[in-house]
Amino acid sequence: MLKICFTAFNAYPVIAPESGGAIGGVETRAWMLARALAAQPETEVSFVVRHHERPKSLTVDGVRLVPVVDPLFRIRESVATMASRSPRFPWIRLKGFAPSLLWQLPLVGFDFLKRRLLRRTIDYRAPMEPIASTPADVYATFGVVNMTSASVIASAHARGKRAVLFLGSDSDLDERFTPDSTYVSPYGDPAPLCAWILEKADVIVAQTPWQQATLRERFGRESTVIPNPIDHETWDRGLENPLPDTETCGLARYVLWVGRAEGVHKRPQLMVEVARRCPKVDFLMVLNPREPVLEAQIRRDAPPNLRIVPQVPFPRMPGLFAKAAALVSTSSLEGFPNVFLQSAISRVPIASLVVAEDFLNRTGAGRCFSQDLDALCGYVRELWQTSVPLEAARETVLRENSLTARVADVRSVLANAAQFPEA
């Protein structure tokens, strides 16, 4: 029996869509792999996840949940989108303002002072509960720009086990991640800690050949490339149930944008500009909450042909793609976007401003425009008027990203890391 412990603190909205909350690609990938591995023979999977209350069920789809109950974590996340720490009094720097700060800041400030007085500040390079007390043969974590990954590695090593790091984005390989750097990521991750994660992980899994080559060049580490998987059978069943017009702002057809309200990497503000330049095209933006100030700006600036919904539960995402004429990506940086796999499987062409040029050229799933917004808008107008056959792109994704094949690769890597003989 191979015992695996996954940690993805923010995955609870994927596990329990009714709980609400933003769903990211890293969390979707982690939970998909955990479920698929739990269905394999001689495999037992635990999954450490955070929620503001104890989940009602601790076993979901064969995976044993190990909850971290943190009543204030969503409040801290909300404050973090509008404020950052400062070395000087009052030890905080506001990046924006929302009325909720009036009650959230005192709560978070009191909690911070209590931790300082009780000497409970978190050392991410030390073992962390309940990870450290979860028995497993191997421990898996996702992302370098994720301070919890350091705790997973430390917890595994404290138990005499190995830790496997799954890269989650190209930003995980920032060349500024060095032991002596003062750089801090846009999400608050200090460069020395990110460098420590890349150094101490026993095994690293990359999403793309670019990540593999960059990891070797910048950090002297080898890795195994395992493309992101997609559960096409479940997805195809969902395609048969398009969302009703009442859930898509009355639109029966639209060009789609999906992502977080986050201005550095996802850049929804550029989608507003695309909609302005394509006034005869209907757009639907699925804007997951992240930065309240930016979200308010997007809603304020959106032209009439751009409709916005806050989020769509993951099981209903195929029904969203079933009515899409195209997918637009304005991201500046990704690892490999799961939404591109979902789009190709759904036979929906992709217009990307920056990312995944190799994938789009190789599969024929769409086009990348190297930051040329005018050219992207022209392609969107073209896709709105004409349909593009994407059977070849779909077949390529089925061949290269099938969950069945990829989960076998992941299990092999984890079993080898655990020095566990394959069944």
Coordinates of C-alpha atoms in Angstrom, one line a residue:
M1 CA 0.0 0.0 0.0
L2 CA 1.4 3.4 -1.1
K3 CA 0.4 6.1 1.3
I4 CA 0.5 9.6 -0.2
C5 CA -0.1 12.9 1.6
F6 CA -1.1 15.9 -0.5
T7 CA -1.2 19.4 0.8
A8 CA -3.1 22.2 -1.0
F9 CA -4.5 24.6 1.7
N10 CA -6.8 26.5 -0.6
A11 CA -8.4 23.6 -2.4
Y12 CA -11.6 23.3 -0.3
P13 CA -13.8 25.2 -2.8
V14 CA -12.8 22.5 -5.4
I15 CA -13.6 19.7 -3.0
A16 CA -16.9 21.2 -1.8
P17 CA -18.1 23.6 -4.5
E18 CA -21.1 24.6 -2.3
S19 CA -18.7 26.2 0.2
G20 CA -18.0 29.1 -2.2
G21 CA -14.6 30.7 -2.6
A22 CA -12.2 31.2 -5.6
I23 CA -11.0 28.1 -7.5
G24 CA -7.5 28.2 -9.0
G25 CA -5.7 25.9 -11.4
V26 CA -3.2 24.6 -8.8
E27 CA -6.0 23.5 -6.5
T28 CA -8.0 21.9 -9.4
R29 CA -4.9 19.9 -10.4
A30 CA -4.1 18.8 -6.9
W31 CA -7.6 17.6 -6.1
M32 CA -8.0 15.9 -9.5
L33 CA -4.8 13.9 -9.0
A34 CA -5.7 13.1 -5.4
R35 CA -9.1 11.6 -6.4
A36 CA -7.6 9.7 -9.3
L37 CA -4.8 8.3 -7.2
A38 CA -7.2 7.2 -4.5
A39 CA -9.0 5.1 -7.1
Q40 CA -5.8 3.2 -8.0
P41 CA -5.2 -0.2 -6.4
E42 CA -2.9 -0.3 -3.4
T43 CA -3.0 3.5 -3.0
E44 CA -4.2 5.5 0.0
V45 CA -4.4 9.3 -0.2
S46 CA -4.6 11.9 2.6
F47 CA -5.3 15.6 1.7
V48 CA -4.4 18.5 4.0
V49 CA -6.8 21.4 3.3
R50 CA -7.8 24.6 5.1
H51 CA -11.3 25.7 5.9
H52 CA -12.8 28.2 8.4
E53 CA -14.8 25.3 10.0
R54 CA -14.5 21.6 10.3
P55 CA -15.8 19.8 7.1
K56 CA -18.9 17.7 7.6
S57 CA -17.3 14.8 5.9
L58 CA -13.7 13.8 6.2
T59 CA -13.7 11.3 3.3
V60 CA -14.6 12.6 -0.2
D61 CA -14.3 10.4 -3.3
G62 CA -12.0 8.0 -1.4
V63 CA -9.6 10.7 -0.2
R64 CA -9.2 11.2 3.5
L65 CA -9.3 14.9 4.3
V66 CA -7.0 16.3 7.0
P67 CA -8.5 19.7 7.9
V68 CA -6.7 22.8 9.1
V69 CA -9.5 24.7 10.9
D70 CA -8.7 28.5 10.7
P71 CA -11.7 30.7 11.4
L72 CA -9.8 33.9 10.3
F73 CA -8.0 32.7 7.2
R74 CA -10.5 34.2 4.7
I75 CA -10.4 37.5 6.6
R76 CA -6.6 37.5 6.5
E77 CA -6.7 36.8 2.7
S78 CA -9.1 39.6 2.2
V79 CA -7.0 42.0 4.1
A80 CA -3.9 40.8 2.2
T81 CA -5.4 41.9 -1.1
M82 CA -5.6 45.5 0.2
A83 CA -2.7 45.8 2.6
S84 CA 0.9 44.7 3.0
R85 CA 3.3 44.6 6.0
S86 CA 5.5 47.6 6.7
P87 CA 8.7 47.6 8.9
R88 CA 7.6 51.0 10.4
F89 CA 4.6 52.0 12.5
P90 CA 1.8 51.3 12.0
W91 CA 3.4 48.2 10.4
I92 CA 0.9 48.2 7.5
R93 CA 0.7 49.8 4.1
L94 CA -2.7 50.1 2.4
K95 CA -2.9 49.3 -1.3
G96 CA -6.6 50.2 -1.5
F97 CA -9.6 50.6 0.7
A98 CA -12.9 48.8 1.2
P99 CA -15.4 49.4 4.0
S100 CA -14.8 45.8 5.2
L101 CA -11.3 46.9 6.3
L102 CA -12.9 48.8 9.2
W103 CA -13.7 45.6 11.0
Q104 CA -11.3 43.2 9.4
L105 CA -8.1 45.1 10.2
P106 CA -8.7 45.1 14.0
L107 CA -9.4 41.4 14.0
V108 CA -6.3 40.5 12.0
G109 CA -4.2 43.0 14.0
F110 CA -5.3 41.5 17.3
D111 CA -4.6 38.0 16.1
F112 CA -1.1 39.1 14.9
L113 CA -0.3 40.7 18.3
K114 CA -1.6 37.7 20.2
R115 CA 0.7 35.4 18.1
R116 CA 3.7 37.7 18.7
L117 CA 3.1 37.8 22.4
L118 CA 2.7 34.1 22.6
R119 CA 5.6 33.5 20.3
R120 CA 3.5 31.7 17.8
T121 CA 4.8 33.3 14.6
I122 CA 5.1 30.7 11.9
D123 CA 8.5 29.3 10.9
Y124 CA 7.7 27.9 7.5
R125 CA 11.0 25.9 7.4
A126 CA 9.8 23.9 10.5
P127 CA 7.4 21.0 10.5
M128 CA 3.8 22.0 10.7
E129 CA 0.7 20.3 12.1
P130 CA -1.3 18.5 11.0
I131 CA 1.0 17.7 8.1
A132 CA 3.8 16.4 10.4
S133 CA 1.5 14.0 12.2
T134 CA -0.1 12.6 9.0
P135 CA 1.4 9.2 8.3
A136 CA 2.5 8.7 4.7
D137 CA 5.3 7.2 2.5
V138 CA 5.7 10.4 0.5
Y139 CA 4.5 14.0 0.8
A140 CA 3.4 16.2 -2.2
T141 CA 3.0 19.9 -2.3
F142 CA 2.1 22.4 -5.1
G143 CA 3.9 25.6 -6.0
V144 CA 7.0 27.5 -4.9
V145 CA 5.2 30.8 -4.5
N146 CA 3.4 29.1 -1.6
M147 CA 5.1 29.3 1.8
T148 CA 3.3 26.2 3.0
S149 CA 5.4 24.1 0.6
A150 CA 8.4 24.8 2.9
S151 CA 6.4 23.4 5.8
V152 CA 5.4 20.3 3.8
I153 CA 9.1 19.6 2.9
A154 CA 10.2 20.2 6.6
S155 CA 7.4 17.9 7.8
A156 CA 8.3 15.1 5.4
H157 CA 12.0 15.3 6.4
A158 CA 11.1 15.3 10.1
R159 CA 9.4 11.9 9.5
G160 CA 12.4 10.6 7.4
K161 CA 10.3 10.8 4.2
R162 CA 10.7 12.5 0.9
A163 CA 8.8 15.5 -0.4
V164 CA 7.7 15.9 -4.1
L165 CA 7.2 19.5 -5.3
F166 CA 4.8 20.0 -8.2
L167 CA 5.6 23.4 -10.0
G168 CA 2.4 25.4 -10.4
S169 CA 3.5 28.3 -12.5
D170 CA 6.4 29.8 -14.5
S171 CA 6.6 32.4 -11.7
D172 CA 7.8 29.5 -9.4
L173 CA 11.2 29.8 -11.2
D174 CA 11.8 33.5 -10.8
E175 CA 15.5 34.2 -11.2
R176 CA 15.3 36.5 -8.2
F177 CA 14.7 33.5 -5.9
T178 CA 18.1 33.4 -4.2
P179 CA 19.1 32.9 -0.6
D180 CA 20.3 36.5 -0.2
S181 CA 17.6 38.3 -2.2
T182 CA 15.3 40.9 -0.6
Y183 CA 12.7 40.3 -3.3
V184 CA 9.2 39.5 -2.2
S185 CA 6.7 38.0 -4.7
P186 CA 3.4 39.8 -5.5
Y187 CA 1.7 37.3 -3.1
G188 CA 4.0 38.0 -0.2
D189 CA 6.5 35.1 -0.5
P190 CA 10.1 36.1 0.4
A191 CA 12.7 35.0 -2.2
P192 CA 15.0 33.3 0.3
L193 CA 12.1 31.0 1.3
C194 CA 11.3 30.2 -2.3
A195 CA 15.0 29.4 -2.9
W196 CA 14.9 27.1 0.1
I197 CA 11.9 25.2 -1.3
L198 CA 13.6 24.7 -4.7
E199 CA 16.7 23.5 -2.9
K200 CA 15.2 21.2 -0.3
A201 CA 12.5 19.4 -2.3
D202 CA 13.6 15.9 -3.0
V203 CA 11.8 15.5 -6.3
I204 CA 10.4 18.2 -8.6
V205 CA 7.7 17.7 -11.2
A206 CA 7.5 20.3 -14.0
Q207 CA 4.5 21.1 -16.1
T208 CA 6.3 21.9 -19.4
P209 CA 9.7 21.4 -21.0
W210 CA 10.4 25.2 -20.6
Q211 CA 10.0 24.8 -16.8
Q212 CA 12.3 21.7 -16.8
A213 CA 15.0 23.6 -18.8
T214 CA 14.7 26.8 -16.7
L215 CA 14.8 24.9 -13.4
R216 CA 18.0 23.2 -14.5
E217 CA 19.6 26.5 -15.8
R218 CA 18.7 28.8 -12.9
F219 CA 18.7 26.4 -9.9
G220 CA 20.7 23.4 -11.0
R221 CA 17.8 21.0 -10.3
E222 CA 16.5 18.2 -12.4
S223 CA 12.8 17.4 -12.8
T224 CA 10.3 15.1 -14.5
V225 CA 7.8 16.7 -16.9
I226 CA 4.2 15.6 -16.4
P227 CA 1.7 17.7 -18.4
N228 CA -1.4 18.8 -16.5
P229 CA -4.2 16.3 -16.8
I230 CA -7.9 16.6 -17.6
D231 CA -10.7 14.2 -16.8
H232 CA -12.3 14.3 -20.2
E233 CA -15.0 11.8 -19.5
T234 CA -16.4 13.8 -16.6
W235 CA -15.9 17.0 -18.6
D236 CA -17.7 15.6 -21.7
R237 CA -20.7 14.7 -19.6
G238 CA -20.9 18.3 -18.4
L239 CA -20.8 19.6 -22.0
E240 CA -24.2 17.9 -22.5
N241 CA -25.8 20.3 -20.0
P242 CA -25.2 24.0 -21.1
L243 CA -25.9 26.6 -18.5
P244 CA -29.3 28.2 -18.9
D245 CA -29.2 31.8 -20.1
T246 CA -30.3 33.0 -16.7
E247 CA -26.9 31.9 -15.3
T248 CA -24.9 33.6 -18.2
C249 CA -26.4 37.1 -17.9
G250 CA -29.0 36.3 -20.6
L251 CA -26.4 35.4 -23.2
A252 CA -26.9 32.4 -25.4
R253 CA -23.4 32.7 -26.9
Y254 CA -20.4 34.7 -25.8
V255 CA -16.6 35.0 -25.8
L256 CA -15.4 33.8 -22.5
W257 CA -12.8 35.0 -20.0
V258 CA -12.1 33.0 -16.8
G259 CA -9.8 34.0 -13.9
R260 CA -9.1 35.9 -10.7
A261 CA -9.6 39.6 -10.1
E262 CA -5.8 39.9 -9.9
G263 CA -3.9 42.6 -11.8
V264 CA -0.4 41.3 -12.1
H265 CA -0.7 38.0 -13.8
K266 CA -4.4 37.4 -14.8
R267 CA -5.0 41.1 -15.9
P268 CA -8.7 41.2 -16.3
Q269 CA -8.4 45.0 -16.9
L270 CA -7.1 44.1 -20.4
M271 CA -10.2 42.1 -21.1
V272 CA -12.2 45.3 -20.5
E273 CA -10.2 46.9 -23.2
V274 CA -10.7 43.9 -25.6
A275 CA -14.5 44.3 -25.0
R276 CA -14.3 48.0 -25.8
R277 CA -12.5 47.3 -29.1
C278 CA -15.0 44.6 -30.1
P279 CA -18.4 46.4 -29.4
K280 CA -20.4 43.9 -31.6
V281 CA -19.1 40.9 -29.7
D282 CA -20.8 39.6 -26.5
F283 CA -18.3 38.8 -23.7
L284 CA -18.8 36.9 -20.4
M285 CA -16.2 37.3 -17.7
V286 CA -16.1 34.8 -14.8
L287 CA -14.3 37.0 -12.3
N288 CA -13.3 35.0 -9.2
P289 CA -12.8 37.2 -6.1
R290 CA -9.2 38.3 -5.2
E291 CA -8.5 42.0 -5.2
P292 CA -11.7 43.9 -4.2
V293 CA -10.4 47.3 -5.4
L294 CA -9.6 45.9 -8.9
E295 CA -12.8 44.0 -9.0
A296 CA -14.8 47.2 -8.3
Q297 CA -12.8 49.0 -11.0
I298 CA -13.5 46.2 -13.6
R299 CA -17.2 46.3 -12.8
R300 CA -17.2 50.1 -13.1
D301 CA -15.3 50.3 -16.4
A302 CA -16.9 47.3 -18.2
P303 CA -18.7 48.3 -21.4
P304 CA -22.3 47.1 -22.0
N305 CA -21.2 44.1 -24.1
L306 CA -19.1 42.7 -21.2
R307 CA -21.2 40.8 -18.6
I308 CA -19.6 39.7 -15.4
V309 CA -20.4 36.8 -13.1
P310 CA -18.5 36.3 -9.8
Q311 CA -17.8 32.6 -10.1
V312 CA -19.1 29.3 -11.5
P313 CA -18.9 26.0 -9.4
F314 CA -16.3 23.7 -11.0
P315 CA -18.8 20.9 -11.8
R316 CA -20.8 23.4 -13.9
M317 CA -17.8 24.7 -15.9
P318 CA -18.3 22.4 -18.8
G319 CA -21.8 23.9 -19.3
L320 CA -20.2 27.3 -19.4
F321 CA -17.9 26.3 -22.2
A322 CA -20.7 24.6 -24.1
K323 CA -22.0 28.0 -25.1
A324 CA -18.7 29.8 -25.7
A325 CA -17.6 31.0 -29.2
A326 CA -14.0 31.5 -28.0
L327 CA -11.8 31.8 -24.9
V328 CA -9.6 34.9 -24.3
S329 CA -6.5 34.8 -22.1
T330 CA -4.9 38.1 -21.0
S331 CA -2.5 36.4 -18.5
S332 CA 1.1 37.6 -18.4
L333 CA 2.4 34.4 -16.8
E334 CA 1.1 30.9 -16.2
G335 CA 2.5 27.4 -15.6
F336 CA 0.2 25.6 -18.0
P337 CA -3.4 26.9 -17.8
N338 CA -6.0 24.2 -17.1
V339 CA -8.5 26.4 -18.8
F340 CA -6.7 25.9 -22.1
L341 CA -7.2 22.1 -21.8
Q342 CA -10.8 22.6 -20.9
S343 CA -11.3 24.9 -23.9
A344 CA -9.6 22.5 -26.4
I345 CA -11.6 19.6 -25.1
S346 CA -14.8 21.7 -25.6
R347 CA -13.7 22.6 -29.1
V348 CA -13.6 26.3 -28.2
P349 CA -10.8 28.2 -29.9
I350 CA -8.3 30.2 -27.8
A351 CA -7.0 33.7 -28.2
S352 CA -4.0 34.2 -25.9
L353 CA -2.3 37.5 -25.5
V354 CA 1.0 36.1 -24.1
V355 CA 1.0 32.5 -22.8
A356 CA 1.2 29.0 -24.1
E357 CA 2.3 29.8 -27.7
D358 CA 3.9 26.4 -28.1
F359 CA 0.8 24.6 -27.1
L360 CA -1.5 26.6 -29.3
N361 CA 0.8 26.3 -32.4
R362 CA 1.3 22.5 -31.8
T363 CA -2.3 21.6 -31.3
G364 CA -4.0 24.2 -33.4
A365 CA -6.3 25.1 -30.5
G366 CA -5.9 28.8 -31.1
R367 CA -3.4 31.6 -31.5
C368 CA -1.0 33.5 -29.4
F369 CA -0.4 37.2 -30.2
S370 CA 2.8 38.1 -28.4
Q371 CA 1.2 41.1 -26.6
D372 CA -0.4 42.5 -29.7
L373 CA -3.8 43.5 -28.4
D374 CA -5.0 44.8 -31.8
A375 CA -4.3 41.5 -33.5
L376 CA -5.9 39.6 -30.7
C377 CA -9.1 41.7 -31.0
G378 CA -9.1 41.1 -34.8
Y379 CA -9.0 37.3 -34.2
V380 CA -11.8 37.5 -31.6
R381 CA -14.0 39.4 -34.1
E382 CA -13.2 36.7 -36.7
L383 CA -14.0 33.9 -34.3
W384 CA -17.3 35.6 -33.4
Q385 CA -18.3 35.4 -37.1
T386 CA -17.0 32.0 -38.1
S387 CA -16.6 28.6 -36.5
V388 CA -13.2 26.9 -36.4
P389 CA -12.9 23.1 -36.5
L390 CA -11.0 21.9 -33.5
E391 CA -11.2 18.1 -33.6
A392 CA -7.5 17.7 -34.2
A393 CA -6.7 19.9 -31.1
R394 CA -9.2 17.9 -29.0
E395 CA -7.6 14.6 -30.1
T396 CA -4.1 16.0 -29.2
V397 CA -5.2 16.9 -25.7
L398 CA -6.9 13.5 -25.3
R399 CA -3.7 11.8 -26.2
E400 CA -1.3 14.0 -24.2
N401 CA -3.3 15.1 -21.2
S402 CA -5.6 12.1 -20.4
L403 CA -6.1 11.8 -16.7
T404 CA -5.6 8.0 -16.9
A405 CA -2.2 8.3 -18.5
R406 CA -1.0 11.2 -16.4
V407 CA -2.1 9.7 -13.0
A408 CA 0.0 6.7 -13.8
D409 CA 3.0 8.9 -14.4
V410 CA 2.3 10.8 -11.1
R411 CA 2.0 7.5 -9.2
S412 CA 5.2 6.3 -10.6
V413 CA 7.1 9.4 -9.5
L414 CA 5.6 9.3 -6.0
A415 CA 6.3 5.6 -5.6
N416 CA 9.9 6.0 -6.7
A417 CA 10.3 9.0 -4.3
A418 CA 8.9 6.8 -1.6
Q419 CA 11.2 4.0 -2.7
F420 CA 8.1 1.9 -2.8
P421 CA 7.9 -1.1 -5.2
E422 CA 5.3 -0.7 -7.8
A423 CA 2.4 -3.2 -7.4

